[in-house]
CSV table of C-alpha atoms and ligand atoms in Angstrom, one decimal:
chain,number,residue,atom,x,y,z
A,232,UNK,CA,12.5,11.5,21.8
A,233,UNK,CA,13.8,14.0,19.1
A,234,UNK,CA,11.4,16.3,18.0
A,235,UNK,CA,10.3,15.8,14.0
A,236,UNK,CA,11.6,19.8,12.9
A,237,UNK,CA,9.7,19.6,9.6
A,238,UNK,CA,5.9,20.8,10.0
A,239,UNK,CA,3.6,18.8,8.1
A,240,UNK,CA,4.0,15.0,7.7
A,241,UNK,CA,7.0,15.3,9.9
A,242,UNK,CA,5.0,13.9,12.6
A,243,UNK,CA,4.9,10.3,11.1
A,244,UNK,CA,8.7,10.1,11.0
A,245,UNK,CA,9.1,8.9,14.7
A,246,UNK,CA,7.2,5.5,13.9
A,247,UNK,CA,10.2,5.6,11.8
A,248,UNK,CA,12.3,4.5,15.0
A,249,UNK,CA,9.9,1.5,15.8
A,250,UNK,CA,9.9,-0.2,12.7
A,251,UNK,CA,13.4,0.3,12.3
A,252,UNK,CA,14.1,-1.6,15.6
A,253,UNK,CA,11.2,-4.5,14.4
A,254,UNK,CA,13.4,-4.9,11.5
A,255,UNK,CA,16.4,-5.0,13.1
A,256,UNK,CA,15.0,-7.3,16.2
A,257,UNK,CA,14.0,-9.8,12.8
A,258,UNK,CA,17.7,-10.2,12.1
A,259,UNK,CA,17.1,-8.8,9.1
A,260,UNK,CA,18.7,-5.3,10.0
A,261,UNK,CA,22.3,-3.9,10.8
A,262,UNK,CA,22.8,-2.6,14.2
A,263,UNK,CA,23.9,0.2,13.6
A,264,UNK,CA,20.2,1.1,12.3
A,265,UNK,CA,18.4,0.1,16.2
A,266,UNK,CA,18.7,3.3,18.2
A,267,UNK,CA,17.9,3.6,22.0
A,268,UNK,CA,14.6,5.7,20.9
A,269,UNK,CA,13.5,2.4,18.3
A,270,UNK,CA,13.9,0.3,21.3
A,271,UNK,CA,11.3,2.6,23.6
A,272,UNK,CA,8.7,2.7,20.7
A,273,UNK,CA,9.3,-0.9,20.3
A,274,UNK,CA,8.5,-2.1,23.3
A,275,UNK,CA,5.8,0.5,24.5
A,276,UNK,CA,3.6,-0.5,21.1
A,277,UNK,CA,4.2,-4.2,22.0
A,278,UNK,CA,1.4,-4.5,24.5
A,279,UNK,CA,-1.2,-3.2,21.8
A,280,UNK,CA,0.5,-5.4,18.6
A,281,UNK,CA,-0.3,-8.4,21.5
A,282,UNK,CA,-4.1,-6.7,22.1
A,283,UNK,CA,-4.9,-6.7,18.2
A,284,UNK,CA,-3.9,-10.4,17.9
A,285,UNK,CA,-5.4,-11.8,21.2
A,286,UNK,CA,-8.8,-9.8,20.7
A,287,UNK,CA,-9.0,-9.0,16.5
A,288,UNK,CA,-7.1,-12.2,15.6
A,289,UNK,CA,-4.7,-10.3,13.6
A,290,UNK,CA,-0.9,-10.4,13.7
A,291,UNK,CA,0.4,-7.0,13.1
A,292,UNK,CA,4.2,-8.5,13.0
A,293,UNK,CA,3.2,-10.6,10.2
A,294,UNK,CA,1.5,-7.7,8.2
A,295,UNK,CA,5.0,-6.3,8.3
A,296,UNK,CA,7.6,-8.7,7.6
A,297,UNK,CA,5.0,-9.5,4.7
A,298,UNK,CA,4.9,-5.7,4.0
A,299,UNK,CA,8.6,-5.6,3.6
A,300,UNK,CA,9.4,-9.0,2.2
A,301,UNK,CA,6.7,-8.7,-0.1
A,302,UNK,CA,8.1,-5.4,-1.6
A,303,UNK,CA,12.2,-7.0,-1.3
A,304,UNK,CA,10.7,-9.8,-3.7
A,305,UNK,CA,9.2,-7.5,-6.3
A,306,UNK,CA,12.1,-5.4,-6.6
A,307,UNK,CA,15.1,-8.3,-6.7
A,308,UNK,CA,13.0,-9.5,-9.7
A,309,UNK,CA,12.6,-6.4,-11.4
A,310,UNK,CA,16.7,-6.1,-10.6
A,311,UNK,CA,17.7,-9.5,-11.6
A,312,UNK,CA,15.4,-9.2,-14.8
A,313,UNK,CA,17.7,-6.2,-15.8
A,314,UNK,CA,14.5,-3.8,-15.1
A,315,UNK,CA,15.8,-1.9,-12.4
A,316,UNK,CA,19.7,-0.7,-11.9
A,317,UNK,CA,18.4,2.4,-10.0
A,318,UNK,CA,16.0,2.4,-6.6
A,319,UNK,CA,15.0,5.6,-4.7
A,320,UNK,CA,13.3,4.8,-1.4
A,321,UNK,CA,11.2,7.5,-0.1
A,322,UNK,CA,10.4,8.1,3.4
A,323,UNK,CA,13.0,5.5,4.1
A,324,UNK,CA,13.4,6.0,7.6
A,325,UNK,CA,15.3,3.3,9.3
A,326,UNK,CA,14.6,0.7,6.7
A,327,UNK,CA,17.3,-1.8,6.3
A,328,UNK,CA,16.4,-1.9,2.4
A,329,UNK,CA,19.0,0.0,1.0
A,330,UNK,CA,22.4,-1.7,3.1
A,331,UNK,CA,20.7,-5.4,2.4
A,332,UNK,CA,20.1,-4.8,-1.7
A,333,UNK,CA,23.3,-2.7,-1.9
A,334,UNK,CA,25.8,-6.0,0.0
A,335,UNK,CA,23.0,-8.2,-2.5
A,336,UNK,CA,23.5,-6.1,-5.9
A,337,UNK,CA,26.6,-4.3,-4.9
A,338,UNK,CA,27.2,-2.4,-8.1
A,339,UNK,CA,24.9,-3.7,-10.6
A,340,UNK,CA,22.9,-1.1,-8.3
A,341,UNK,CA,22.8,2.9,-6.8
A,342,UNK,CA,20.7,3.3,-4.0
A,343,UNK,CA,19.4,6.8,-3.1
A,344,UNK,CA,17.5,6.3,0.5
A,345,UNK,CA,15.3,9.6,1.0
A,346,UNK,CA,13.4,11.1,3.8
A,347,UNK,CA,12.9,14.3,5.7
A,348,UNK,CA,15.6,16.5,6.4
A,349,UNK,CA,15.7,15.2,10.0
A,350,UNK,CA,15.4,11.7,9.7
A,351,UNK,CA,17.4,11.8,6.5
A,352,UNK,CA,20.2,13.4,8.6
A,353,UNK,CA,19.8,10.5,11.3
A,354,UNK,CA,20.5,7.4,8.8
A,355,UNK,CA,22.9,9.3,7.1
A,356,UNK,CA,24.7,9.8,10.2
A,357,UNK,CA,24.2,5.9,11.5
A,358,UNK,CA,25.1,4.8,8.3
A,359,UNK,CA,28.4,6.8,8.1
A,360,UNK,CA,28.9,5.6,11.3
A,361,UNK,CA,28.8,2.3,10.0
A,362,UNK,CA,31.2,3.1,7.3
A,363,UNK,CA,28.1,1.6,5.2
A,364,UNK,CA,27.7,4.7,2.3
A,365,UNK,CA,28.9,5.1,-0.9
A,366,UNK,CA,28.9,6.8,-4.0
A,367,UNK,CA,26.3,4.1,-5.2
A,368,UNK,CA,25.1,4.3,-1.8
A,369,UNK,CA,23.9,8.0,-0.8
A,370,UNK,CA,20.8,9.2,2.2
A,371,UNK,CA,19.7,12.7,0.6
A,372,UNK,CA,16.6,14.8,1.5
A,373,UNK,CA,13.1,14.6,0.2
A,374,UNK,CA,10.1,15.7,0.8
A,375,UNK,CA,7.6,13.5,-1.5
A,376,UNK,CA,4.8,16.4,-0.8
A,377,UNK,CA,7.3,19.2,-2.4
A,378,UNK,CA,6.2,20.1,-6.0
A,379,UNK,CA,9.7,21.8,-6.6
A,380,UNK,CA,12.6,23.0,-4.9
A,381,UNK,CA,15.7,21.1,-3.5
A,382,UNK,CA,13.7,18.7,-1.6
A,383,UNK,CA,11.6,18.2,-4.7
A,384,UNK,CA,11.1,14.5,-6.5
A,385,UNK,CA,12.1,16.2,-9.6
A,386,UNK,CA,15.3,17.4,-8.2
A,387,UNK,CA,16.1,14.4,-6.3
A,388,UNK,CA,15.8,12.1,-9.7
A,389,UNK,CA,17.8,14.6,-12.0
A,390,UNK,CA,20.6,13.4,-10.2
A,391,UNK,CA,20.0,9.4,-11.4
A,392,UNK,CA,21.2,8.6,-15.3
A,393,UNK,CA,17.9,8.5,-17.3
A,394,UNK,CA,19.4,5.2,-19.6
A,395,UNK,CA,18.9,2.9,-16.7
A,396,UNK,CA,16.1,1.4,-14.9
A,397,UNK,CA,14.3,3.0,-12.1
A,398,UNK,CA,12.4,2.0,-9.0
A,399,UNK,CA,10.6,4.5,-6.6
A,400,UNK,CA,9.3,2.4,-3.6
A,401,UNK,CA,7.3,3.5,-0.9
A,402,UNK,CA,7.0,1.8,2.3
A,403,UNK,CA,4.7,2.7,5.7
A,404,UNK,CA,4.1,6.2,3.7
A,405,UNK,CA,0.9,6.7,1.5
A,406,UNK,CA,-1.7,5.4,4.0
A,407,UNK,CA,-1.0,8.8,6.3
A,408,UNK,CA,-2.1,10.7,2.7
A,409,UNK,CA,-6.0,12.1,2.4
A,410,UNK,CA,-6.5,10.3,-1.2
A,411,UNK,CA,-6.5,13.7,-3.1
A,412,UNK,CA,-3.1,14.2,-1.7
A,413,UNK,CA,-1.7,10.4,-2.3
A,414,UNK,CA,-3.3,11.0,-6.2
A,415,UNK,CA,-0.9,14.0,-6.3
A,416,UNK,CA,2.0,11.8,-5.1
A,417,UNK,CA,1.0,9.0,-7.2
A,418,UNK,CA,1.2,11.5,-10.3
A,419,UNK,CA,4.6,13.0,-9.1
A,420,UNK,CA,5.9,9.6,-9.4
A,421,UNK,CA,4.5,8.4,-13.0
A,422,UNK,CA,6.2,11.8,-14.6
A,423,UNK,CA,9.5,10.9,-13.0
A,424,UNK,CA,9.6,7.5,-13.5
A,425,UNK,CA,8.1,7.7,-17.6
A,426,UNK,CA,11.7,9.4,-18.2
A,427,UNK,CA,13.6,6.1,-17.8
A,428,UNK,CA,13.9,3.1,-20.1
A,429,UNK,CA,12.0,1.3,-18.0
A,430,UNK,CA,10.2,3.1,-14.2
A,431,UNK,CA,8.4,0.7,-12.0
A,432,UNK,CA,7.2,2.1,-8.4
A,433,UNK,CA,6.4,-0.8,-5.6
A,434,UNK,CA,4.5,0.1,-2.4
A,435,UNK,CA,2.9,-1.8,0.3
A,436,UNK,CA,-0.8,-1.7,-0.6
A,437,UNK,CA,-4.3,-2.9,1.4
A,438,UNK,CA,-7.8,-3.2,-0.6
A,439,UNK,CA,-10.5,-2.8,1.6
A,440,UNK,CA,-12.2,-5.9,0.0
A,441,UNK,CA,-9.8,-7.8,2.1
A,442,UNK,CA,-10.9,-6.8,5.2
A,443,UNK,CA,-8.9,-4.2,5.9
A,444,UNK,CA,-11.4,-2.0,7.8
A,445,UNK,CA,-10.1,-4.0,11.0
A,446,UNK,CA,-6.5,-3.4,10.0
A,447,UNK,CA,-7.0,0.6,10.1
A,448,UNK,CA,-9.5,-0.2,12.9
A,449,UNK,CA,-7.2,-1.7,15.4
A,450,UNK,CA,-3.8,-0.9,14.6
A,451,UNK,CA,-4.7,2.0,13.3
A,452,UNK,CA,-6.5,3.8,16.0
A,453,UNK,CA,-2.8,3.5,17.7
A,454,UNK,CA,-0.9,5.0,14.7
A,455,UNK,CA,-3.7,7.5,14.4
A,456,UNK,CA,-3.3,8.7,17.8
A,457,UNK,CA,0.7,8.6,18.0
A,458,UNK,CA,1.2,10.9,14.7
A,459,UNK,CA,-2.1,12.9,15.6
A,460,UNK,CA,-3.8,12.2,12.3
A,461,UNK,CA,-6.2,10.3,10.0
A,462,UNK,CA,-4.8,7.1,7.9
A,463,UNK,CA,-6.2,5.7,4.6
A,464,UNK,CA,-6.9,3.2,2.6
A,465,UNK,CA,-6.7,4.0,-1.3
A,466,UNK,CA,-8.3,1.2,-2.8
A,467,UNK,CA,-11.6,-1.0,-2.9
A,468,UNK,CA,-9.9,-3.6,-5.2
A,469,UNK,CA,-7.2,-4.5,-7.5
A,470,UNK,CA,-9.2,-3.1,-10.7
A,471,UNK,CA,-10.2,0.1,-9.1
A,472,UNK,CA,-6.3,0.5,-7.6
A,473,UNK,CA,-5.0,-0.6,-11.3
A,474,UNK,CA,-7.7,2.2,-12.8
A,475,UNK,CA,-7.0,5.0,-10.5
A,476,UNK,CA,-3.0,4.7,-10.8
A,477,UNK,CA,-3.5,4.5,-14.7
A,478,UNK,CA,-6.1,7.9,-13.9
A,479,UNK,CA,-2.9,9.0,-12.1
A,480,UNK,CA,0.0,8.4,-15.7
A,481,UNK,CA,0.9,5.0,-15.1
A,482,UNK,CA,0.8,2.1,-18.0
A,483,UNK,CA,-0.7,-0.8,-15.8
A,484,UNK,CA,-1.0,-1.8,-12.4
A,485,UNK,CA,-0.2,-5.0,-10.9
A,486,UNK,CA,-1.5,-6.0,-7.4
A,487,UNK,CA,0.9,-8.7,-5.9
A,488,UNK,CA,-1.4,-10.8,-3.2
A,489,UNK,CA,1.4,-11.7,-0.5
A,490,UNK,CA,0.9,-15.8,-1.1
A,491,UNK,CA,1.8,-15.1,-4.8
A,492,UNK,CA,5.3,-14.0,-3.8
A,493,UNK,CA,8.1,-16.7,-3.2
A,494,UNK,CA,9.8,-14.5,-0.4
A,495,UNK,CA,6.4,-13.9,1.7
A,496,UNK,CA,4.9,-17.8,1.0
A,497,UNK,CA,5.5,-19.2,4.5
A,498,UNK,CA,3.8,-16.4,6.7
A,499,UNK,CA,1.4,-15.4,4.0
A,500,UNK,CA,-1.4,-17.9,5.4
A,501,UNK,CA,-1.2,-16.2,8.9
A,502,UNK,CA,-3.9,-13.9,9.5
A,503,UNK,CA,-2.1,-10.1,9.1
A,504,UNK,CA,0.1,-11.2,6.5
A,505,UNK,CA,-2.7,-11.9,3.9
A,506,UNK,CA,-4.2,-8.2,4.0
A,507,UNK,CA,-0.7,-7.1,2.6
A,508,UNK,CA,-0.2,-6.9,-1.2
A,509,UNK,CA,2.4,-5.1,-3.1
A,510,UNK,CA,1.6,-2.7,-6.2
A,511,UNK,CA,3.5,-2.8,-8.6
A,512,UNK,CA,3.3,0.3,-11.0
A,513,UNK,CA,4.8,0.6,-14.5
A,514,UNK,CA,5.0,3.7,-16.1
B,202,SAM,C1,6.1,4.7,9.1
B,202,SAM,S1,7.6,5.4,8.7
B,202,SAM,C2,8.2,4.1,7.5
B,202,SAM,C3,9.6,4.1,7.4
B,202,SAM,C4,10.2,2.9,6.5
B,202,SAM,N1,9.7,3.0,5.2
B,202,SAM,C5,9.8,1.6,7.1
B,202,SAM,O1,9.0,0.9,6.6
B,202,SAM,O2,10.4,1.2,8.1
B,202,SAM,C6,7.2,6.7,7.7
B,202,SAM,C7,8.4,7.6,7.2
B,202,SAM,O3,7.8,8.6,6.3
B,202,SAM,C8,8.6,9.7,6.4
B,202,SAM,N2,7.8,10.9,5.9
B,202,SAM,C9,6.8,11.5,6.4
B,202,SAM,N3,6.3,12.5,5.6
B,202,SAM,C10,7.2,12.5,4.6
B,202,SAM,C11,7.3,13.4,3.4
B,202,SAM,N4,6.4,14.4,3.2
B,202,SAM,N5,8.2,13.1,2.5
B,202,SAM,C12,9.1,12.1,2.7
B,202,SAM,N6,9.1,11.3,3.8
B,202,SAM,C13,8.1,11.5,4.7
B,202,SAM,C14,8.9,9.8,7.9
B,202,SAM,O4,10.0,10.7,8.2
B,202,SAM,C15,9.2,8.3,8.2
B,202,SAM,O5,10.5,8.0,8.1
């Protein structure tokens, strides 16, 4: 397994691999984005994403493809509405998000996937591989927990044209902050995004009053233990995650429930997929 270089948060970035090959084995990835590594993680989580279905009654397979579709929905609305011409992607990863809207949009969109220098350097190098970059389609290096520099938010969105739309979209990620550290994220994000016409960020989102203390109590003892660290949940309920992001420099807040979006509709009944929602933040 390559070793994460970055200190810090760098130790998340391997569970990087394993989603990457769950979206891939979906059929809703390109192969060139399923490495050897994805396919070990894969299958050696597989016995516990059976245990937390057989024994808690949850599928963890549909709290992702609801995670993902969920957030795909949001944003090909905000993009077909003429809100959004411009997506970054932090902590990207291996996320097939980027190649799929970018063949969709093609060049009513630019795509800038970001992550850590070392996983940013893998995808860019798959993707290159792939022949699947372009100018409108670049990997560059963030680090969401910078406050300036390089690898900074603020440097990374300098490089977008502040007269068109813009999406930040966070996937997997904020649930590995402490919440004083996700509120300082959050805050990054509502300054970068209130330059733009119009700034929207989407994440994958769970409330605790939907139960999700069995979600970070299952699945989550497994993450916990792979990236040797605590995970979070933000958020009691939609009015106290739609308070604390306006707390944080956003306008509004909008909590998608996954059975209110068209693309998540048919799995959104299956226990796993109904503790997903998807914020949706307008700054
Ligand atoms: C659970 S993975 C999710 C990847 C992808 N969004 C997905 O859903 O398949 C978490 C990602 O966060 C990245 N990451 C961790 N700390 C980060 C940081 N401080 N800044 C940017 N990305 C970070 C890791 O490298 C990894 O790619």
């Amino acid at each position: 397994m390559d070793k994460p270089v970055e200190g810090g948060t760098g130790r998340i970035s391997p569970t990087a691999y394993a989603t990457g090959y769950f979206w891939y084995k979906q059929g809703m990835s390109h192969p060139a984005l399923a490495t050897a590594q994805g396919r070990r993680l894969h299958y050696a989580f597989r016995p516990f994403i059976a245990g937390t279905r057989i024994f808690g009654g949850l599928s963890m397979d549909a709290l992702l493809l609801a995670r993902h579709r969920g957030i795909d929905g949001v944003l090909s609305r905000a993009i077909e509405e003429g809100r959004v011409g411009q997506v970054v992607e932090v902590a990207a990863g291996l996320s097939p998000r980027g190649w799929d809207f970018m063949r969709r949009y093609e060049r009513r969109l630019t795509y800038l996937e970001t992550d850590l220098p070392a996983m940013a350097a893998t995808k860019r190098q798959l993707l290159e591989g792939a022949g699947l970059l372009s100018a409108r389609h670049r990997v560059v290096e963030l680090d969401v927990l910078a406050a300036d520099g390089p690898r900074a938010l603020e440097a990374v969105m300098e490089t977008l044209d502040p007269k068109v739309g813009t999406a930040i979209i966070t996937e997997g990620l904020m649930n590995y902050f402490a919440p004083e550290v996700a509120r300082d994220v959050w805050r990054r994000f509502a300054r970068a995004l209130a330059r733009f016409p119009q700034g929207i960020y989407l994440s994958d989102l769970y409330l605790d009053n939907r139960n999700n203390g069995a979600v970070v109590g299952a699945f989550g003892k497994l993450m916990q233990a792979f990236v040797r660290g605590r995970m979070h949940t933000h958020f009691n309920c939609e009015a106290q995650a739609n308070q604390r992001l306006r707390d944080c420099g956003f306008r509004e807040a909008i909590v998608h429930q996954a059975r209110g979006i068209p693309a998540v509709r048919d799995i959104a009944h299956i226990s796993g997929a109904d503790r997903v929602s998807v914020l949706e933040a307008r700054a």
